[in-house]
Coordinates of C-alpha atoms in Angstrom, one line a residue:
X1 CA -85.9 41.5 -14.8
X2 CA -83.1 43.1 -12.5
X3 CA -82.6 45.3 -9.6
X4 CA -80.1 48.2 -9.1
X5 CA -77.2 47.3 -6.9
X6 CA -77.9 50.0 -4.3
X7 CA -81.6 48.9 -4.0
X8 CA -80.5 45.3 -4.0
X9 CA -78.3 45.8 -1.1
X10 CA -81.0 47.8 0.9
X11 CA -83.6 45.0 0.3
X12 CA -81.1 42.2 1.3
X13 CA -80.2 44.0 4.6
X14 CA -83.9 44.5 5.4
X15 CA -84.7 40.9 4.7
X16 CA -81.6 39.6 6.7
X17 CA -82.7 41.7 9.6
X18 CA -86.3 40.6 9.4
X19 CA -85.3 36.9 9.3
X20 CA -83.0 37.4 12.2
X21 CA -85.7 38.8 14.4
X22 CA -88.2 36.3 13.2
X23 CA -85.9 33.7 14.5
X24 CA -85.5 35.5 17.9
X25 CA -89.4 35.7 18.2
X26 CA -89.8 32.1 17.1
X27 CA -87.6 30.6 19.9
X28 CA -88.2 33.2 22.8
X29 CA -90.5 30.7 24.5
X30 CA -88.3 27.6 24.2
X31 CA -86.4 27.8 27.5
X32 CA -89.6 28.9 29.3
X33 CA -92.0 26.1 28.2
X34 CA -91.8 24.2 31.5
X35 CA -92.9 27.4 33.2
X36 CA -95.8 27.9 30.8
X37 CA -97.0 24.4 31.4
X38 CA -96.9 25.0 35.2
X39 CA -98.6 28.3 34.6
X40 CA -101.7 27.0 33.0
X41 CA -101.6 23.8 35.2
X42 CA -101.7 21.1 32.7
X43 CA -99.9 17.8 32.4
X44 CA -97.4 17.0 29.5
X45 CA -100.2 15.2 27.5
X46 CA -102.5 18.1 27.7
X47 CA -99.6 20.5 26.8
X48 CA -98.9 18.4 23.6
X49 CA -102.6 18.4 22.6
X50 CA -102.8 22.2 23.1
X51 CA -99.8 22.8 20.8
X52 CA -100.8 20.1 18.3
X53 CA -104.3 21.4 17.8
X54 CA -103.2 25.1 17.9
X55 CA -101.1 24.2 15.0
X56 CA -104.3 24.0 13.0
X57 CA -104.2 27.8 12.9
X58 CA -101.1 27.5 10.7
X59 CA -103.2 25.5 8.2
X60 CA -105.8 28.3 8.2
X61 CA -103.0 30.8 7.6
X62 CA -101.7 28.7 4.7
X63 CA -105.2 28.8 3.1
X64 CA -105.5 32.6 3.4
X65 CA -101.9 33.8 3.1
X66 CA -101.8 33.8 -0.7
X67 CA -105.1 35.7 -1.0
X68 CA -103.9 38.3 1.6
X69 CA -100.6 38.8 -0.4
X70 CA -102.3 39.0 -3.7
X71 CA -104.7 41.7 -2.3
X72 CA -102.5 43.7 -0.1
X73 CA -98.9 42.7 -1.3
X74 CA -96.4 40.6 0.4
X75 CA -94.7 43.7 2.0
X76 CA -98.0 44.8 3.7
X77 CA -98.7 41.4 5.0
X78 CA -95.1 41.1 6.2
X79 CA -95.3 44.4 8.0
X80 CA -98.5 43.6 9.8
X81 CA -97.8 40.0 10.8
X82 CA -94.2 40.5 11.9
X83 CA -95.2 43.1 14.4
X84 CA -98.3 41.2 15.4
X85 CA -96.4 37.9 16.0
X86 CA -94.0 39.6 18.3
X87 CA -96.7 41.5 20.3
X88 CA -98.8 38.3 20.8
X89 CA -95.9 36.7 22.7
X90 CA -96.2 39.4 25.2
X91 CA -99.5 38.2 26.3
X92 CA -98.5 34.6 27.2
X93 CA -97.3 35.2 30.6
X94 CA -100.7 36.6 31.7
X95 CA -102.8 33.6 30.8
X96 CA -103.6 30.9 33.2
X97 CA -106.7 29.3 31.6
X98 CA -105.7 26.5 29.2
X99 CA -108.6 27.2 26.7
X100 CA -107.7 30.9 26.4
X101 CA -104.1 29.8 26.1
X102 CA -105.0 27.4 23.4
X103 CA -107.0 30.1 21.5
X104 CA -104.0 32.5 21.7
X105 CA -101.6 29.8 20.4
X106 CA -103.9 29.0 17.5
X107 CA -103.9 32.8 16.6
X108 CA -100.2 32.9 16.9
X109 CA -99.8 30.0 14.6
X110 CA -102.1 31.6 12.1
X111 CA -100.1 34.9 12.2
X112 CA -96.9 33.0 12.0
X113 CA -98.1 31.1 9.0
X114 CA -98.9 34.2 7.1
X115 CA -95.5 35.8 8.2
X116 CA -93.6 32.9 6.9
X117 CA -95.4 32.8 3.5
X118 CA -95.0 36.5 3.0
X119 CA -91.3 36.7 4.0
X120 CA -90.5 33.7 1.9
X121 CA -92.5 35.1 -1.0
X122 CA -90.3 38.2 -0.7
X123 CA -87.2 36.0 -0.6
X124 CA -87.9 33.9 -3.7
X125 CA -88.8 37.0 -5.7
X126 CA -85.6 38.7 -4.6
X127 CA -83.6 35.7 -5.5
X128 CA -85.2 35.7 -8.9
X129 CA -84.3 39.4 -9.3
X130 CA -80.6 38.8 -8.3
X131 CA -80.5 35.6 -10.4
X132 CA -78.4 34.0 -7.6
X133 CA -79.2 31.4 -4.9
X134 CA -79.4 33.4 -1.6
X135 CA -82.4 31.9 0.1
X136 CA -80.1 29.5 2.1
X137 CA -78.2 32.5 3.5
X138 CA -81.6 34.2 4.6
X139 CA -82.7 31.1 6.3
X140 CA -79.3 30.8 7.9
X141 CA -79.7 34.2 9.4
X142 CA -83.1 33.1 10.8
X143 CA -81.2 30.1 12.4
X144 CA -78.7 32.6 14.0
X145 CA -81.6 34.5 15.5
X146 CA -83.2 31.3 16.7
X147 CA -80.0 30.0 18.3
X148 CA -79.2 33.4 19.8
X149 CA -82.8 33.7 21.3
X150 CA -82.7 30.1 22.7
X151 CA -79.3 30.8 24.4
X152 CA -80.4 34.2 25.6
X153 CA -83.7 32.8 27.0
X154 CA -81.8 30.1 28.8
X155 CA -79.7 32.8 30.6
X156 CA -82.7 35.0 31.3
X157 CA -84.7 32.0 32.7
X158 CA -82.3 31.7 35.6
X159 CA -83.0 35.2 37.0
X160 CA -85.6 37.2 35.0
X161 CA -89.4 37.0 35.6
X162 CA -91.3 35.4 32.7
X163 CA -93.5 38.5 32.1
X164 CA -90.5 40.8 31.8
X165 CA -88.6 38.4 29.5
X166 CA -91.7 38.2 27.2
X167 CA -92.0 41.9 27.2
X168 CA -88.5 43.1 26.5
X169 CA -87.4 40.6 23.8
X170 CA -90.6 40.5 21.7
X171 CA -91.0 44.4 22.2
X172 CA -87.6 45.0 20.8
X173 CA -88.3 42.7 17.9
X174 CA -91.6 44.5 17.1
X175 CA -89.8 47.9 16.9
X176 CA -87.2 46.5 14.6
X177 CA -89.7 44.9 12.3
X178 CA -91.4 48.3 11.9
X179 CA -88.1 49.6 10.5
X180 CA -86.9 46.4 8.5
X181 CA -90.0 45.5 6.7
X182 CA -90.5 49.0 5.3
X183 CA -87.5 48.6 2.9
X184 CA -88.6 45.1 1.4
X185 CA -89.7 44.7 -2.2
X186 CA -92.7 46.8 -3.3
X187 CA -95.6 45.7 -5.5
X188 CA -94.0 47.1 -8.5
X189 CA -90.7 45.3 -7.9
X190 CA -92.5 42.0 -7.3
X191 CA -94.6 42.4 -10.5
X192 CA -91.4 43.2 -12.6
X193 CA -89.9 39.9 -11.2
X194 CA -93.0 37.9 -12.0
X195 CA -93.4 39.4 -15.4
X196 CA -97.0 38.2 -15.8
X197 CA -99.4 40.9 -14.7
X198 CA -102.5 38.7 -14.7
X199 CA -102.5 35.1 -13.4
X200 CA -105.4 32.9 -13.1
X201 CA -106.3 31.9 -9.6
X202 CA -106.9 28.3 -8.7
X203 CA -107.5 26.5 -5.4
X204 CA -104.8 24.4 -3.7
X205 CA -106.8 21.3 -4.5
X206 CA -106.6 22.0 -8.2
X207 CA -102.8 22.4 -8.1
X208 CA -100.8 20.2 -10.3
X209 CA -99.1 17.1 -8.7
X210 CA -95.7 18.8 -8.5
X211 CA -97.1 21.4 -6.0
X212 CA -98.4 18.6 -3.8
X213 CA -95.0 16.9 -3.8
X214 CA -93.3 20.2 -3.0
X215 CA -95.8 20.8 -0.2
X216 CA -95.2 17.3 1.2
X217 CA -91.5 17.8 1.1
X218 CA -91.7 21.3 2.8
X219 CA -93.8 19.7 5.5
X220 CA -91.2 17.0 6.1
X221 CA -88.6 19.6 6.1
X222 CA -90.3 21.9 8.6
X223 CA -91.8 19.3 10.9
X224 CA -88.4 18.4 12.7
X225 CA -87.5 22.1 13.3
X226 CA -91.0 22.8 14.8
X227 CA -90.7 19.6 16.9
X228 CA -87.3 20.9 18.2
X229 CA -88.6 24.3 19.0
X230 CA -91.7 23.1 20.9
X231 CA -90.4 19.9 22.5
X232 CA -86.6 19.9 23.0
X233 CA -86.4 21.8 26.2
X234 CA -89.3 19.6 27.6
X235 CA -87.3 16.5 26.6
X236 CA -84.2 18.0 28.4
X237 CA -86.2 18.6 31.6
X238 CA -88.4 15.6 31.8
X239 CA -86.1 12.9 30.3
X240 CA -82.6 14.1 30.7
X241 CA -83.5 15.8 34.0
X242 CA -81.5 19.1 33.2
X243 CA -82.0 22.6 34.5
X244 CA -83.3 25.2 32.1
X245 CA -79.8 26.7 31.4
X246 CA -78.3 23.2 30.3
X247 CA -81.6 22.1 28.9
X248 CA -81.4 24.6 26.0
X249 CA -77.9 23.4 24.9
X250 CA -79.1 20.4 22.7
X251 CA -81.4 22.8 20.7
X252 CA -78.8 25.5 20.4
X253 CA -76.4 22.8 19.1
X254 CA -79.0 21.7 16.6
X255 CA -79.8 25.2 15.3
X256 CA -76.0 26.0 15.2
X257 CA -75.5 23.2 12.9
X258 CA -78.3 24.4 10.6
X259 CA -76.7 27.9 10.6
X260 CA -73.4 26.4 9.3
X261 CA -75.1 24.3 6.6
X262 CA -77.4 27.1 5.4
X263 CA -74.7 29.7 5.2
X264 CA -72.7 27.2 3.1
X265 CA -75.5 26.6 0.6
X266 CA -74.0 28.7 -2.1
X267 CA -70.6 27.0 -1.8
X268 CA -72.2 23.5 -1.6
X269 CA -74.4 24.0 -4.8
X270 CA -71.3 24.6 -6.9
X271 CA -70.4 20.9 -6.5
X272 CA -73.7 19.2 -6.5
X273 CA -77.5 20.1 -7.1
X274 CA -79.2 21.5 -3.8
X275 CA -82.0 19.0 -4.3
X276 CA -79.5 16.1 -3.9
X277 CA -78.2 17.8 -0.9
X278 CA -81.6 18.2 0.7
X279 CA -82.5 14.5 -0.2
X280 CA -79.5 13.0 1.4
X281 CA -79.4 15.4 4.2
X282 CA -83.1 14.9 5.2
X283 CA -82.6 11.1 5.6
X284 CA -79.4 11.6 7.4
X285 CA -80.8 14.3 9.8
X286 CA -84.0 12.3 10.6
X287 CA -81.9 9.3 11.6
X288 CA -79.5 11.4 13.7
X289 CA -82.4 13.0 15.4
X290 CA -83.8 9.6 16.5
X291 CA -80.4 8.4 17.7
X292 CA -80.0 11.4 19.8
X293 CA -83.3 10.7 21.5
X294 CA -82.8 7.1 22.2
X295 CA -79.0 7.0 22.8
X296 CA -79.3 10.2 24.9
X297 CA -81.9 8.6 27.1
X298 CA -79.8 5.5 27.7
X299 CA -76.8 7.7 28.5
X300 CA -78.7 9.9 30.8
X301 CA -79.6 6.9 33.0
X302 CA -75.9 6.5 33.8
X303 CA -75.1 10.1 33.9
X304 CA -77.0 13.4 33.2
X305 CA -74.0 15.3 31.6
X306 CA -73.3 12.2 29.4
X307 CA -76.8 12.2 28.3
X308 CA -76.6 16.0 27.4
X309 CA -73.3 15.3 25.4
X310 CA -74.7 12.3 23.5
X311 CA -77.9 14.1 22.6
X312 CA -76.2 17.3 21.5
X313 CA -73.7 15.2 19.5
X314 CA -76.3 13.5 17.4
X315 CA -78.6 16.5 17.2
X316 CA -75.7 18.5 15.7
X317 CA -75.7 16.0 12.8
X318 CA -79.5 16.1 12.6
X319 CA -79.1 20.0 12.2
X320 CA -76.5 19.4 9.4
X321 CA -79.0 17.1 7.6
X322 CA -82.2 18.9 8.1
X323 CA -80.9 22.4 7.6
X324 CA -81.0 22.5 3.7
X325 CA -84.5 21.1 3.4
X326 CA -86.7 24.2 4.2
X327 CA -84.6 26.6 1.9
X328 CA -84.6 24.0 -0.9
X329 CA -88.3 23.5 -1.0
X330 CA -89.2 27.2 -0.6
X331 CA -86.7 28.0 -3.3

């Protein structure tokens, strides 16, 4: 159960590139969310309902992703969903009907869910083949892509039309995905890592209690990240009263902190178990996130820039705390 060094390097590069551009696609819309809300002409409550119920598409994806991977391989699912996830973003600027927008968002959530499961499936198997903890580094690369995209989107929002932004960035990502996903692990390599050729299938509801606990932990780890992606710029505009450029700063700081902690995973696990790091970090990060919201609001009532600084300060520590959770539970 091993992999040749040359092949190992190739797979690692392809996974790193795929994670990086997945992060770019995931946060392309962040700085432009206020414009999307105006485009479909809904209030903040309706926008929250659209995103919330569209998230059910992710649950459908979770139900089908494993079957798709077993039937078509994780590489094939990754190839299709990565390109599709990017191209679907290109459609957003052209939709003005809230119901059509909701349907598209639900489908984007479905595709994104299958993409996340397939790329993390590849990552866990590759980590097993290398016999070394590397998933933190891969997720750190995703965070670098997400932070870069959020910062770039904030810049582009000041002068570039929405449709052009949502064509160029996702279009470039789709082209890269076509190249990067071709070099990921094949069916034979995945089978060699898993060793068992025939495994009994069972439904999620028949899973052992440990799987339910891991699922709950993964949910708790992913939820703050998704909240930040979909809501942070709205909070910056509606509550802190910041323009799109400044409004992206708290999220960029949050993701920047996650980058640092995730890239430090290998070093940190030499002194203490990664589970302990995630447990302490999750509590610390959640408290810091809440403090950033409430104290940032109080500070913004006195001065906008002070509110920005206070929110960014606490969300930096939130990123440090929450960062290890998703790699830990996937691993």
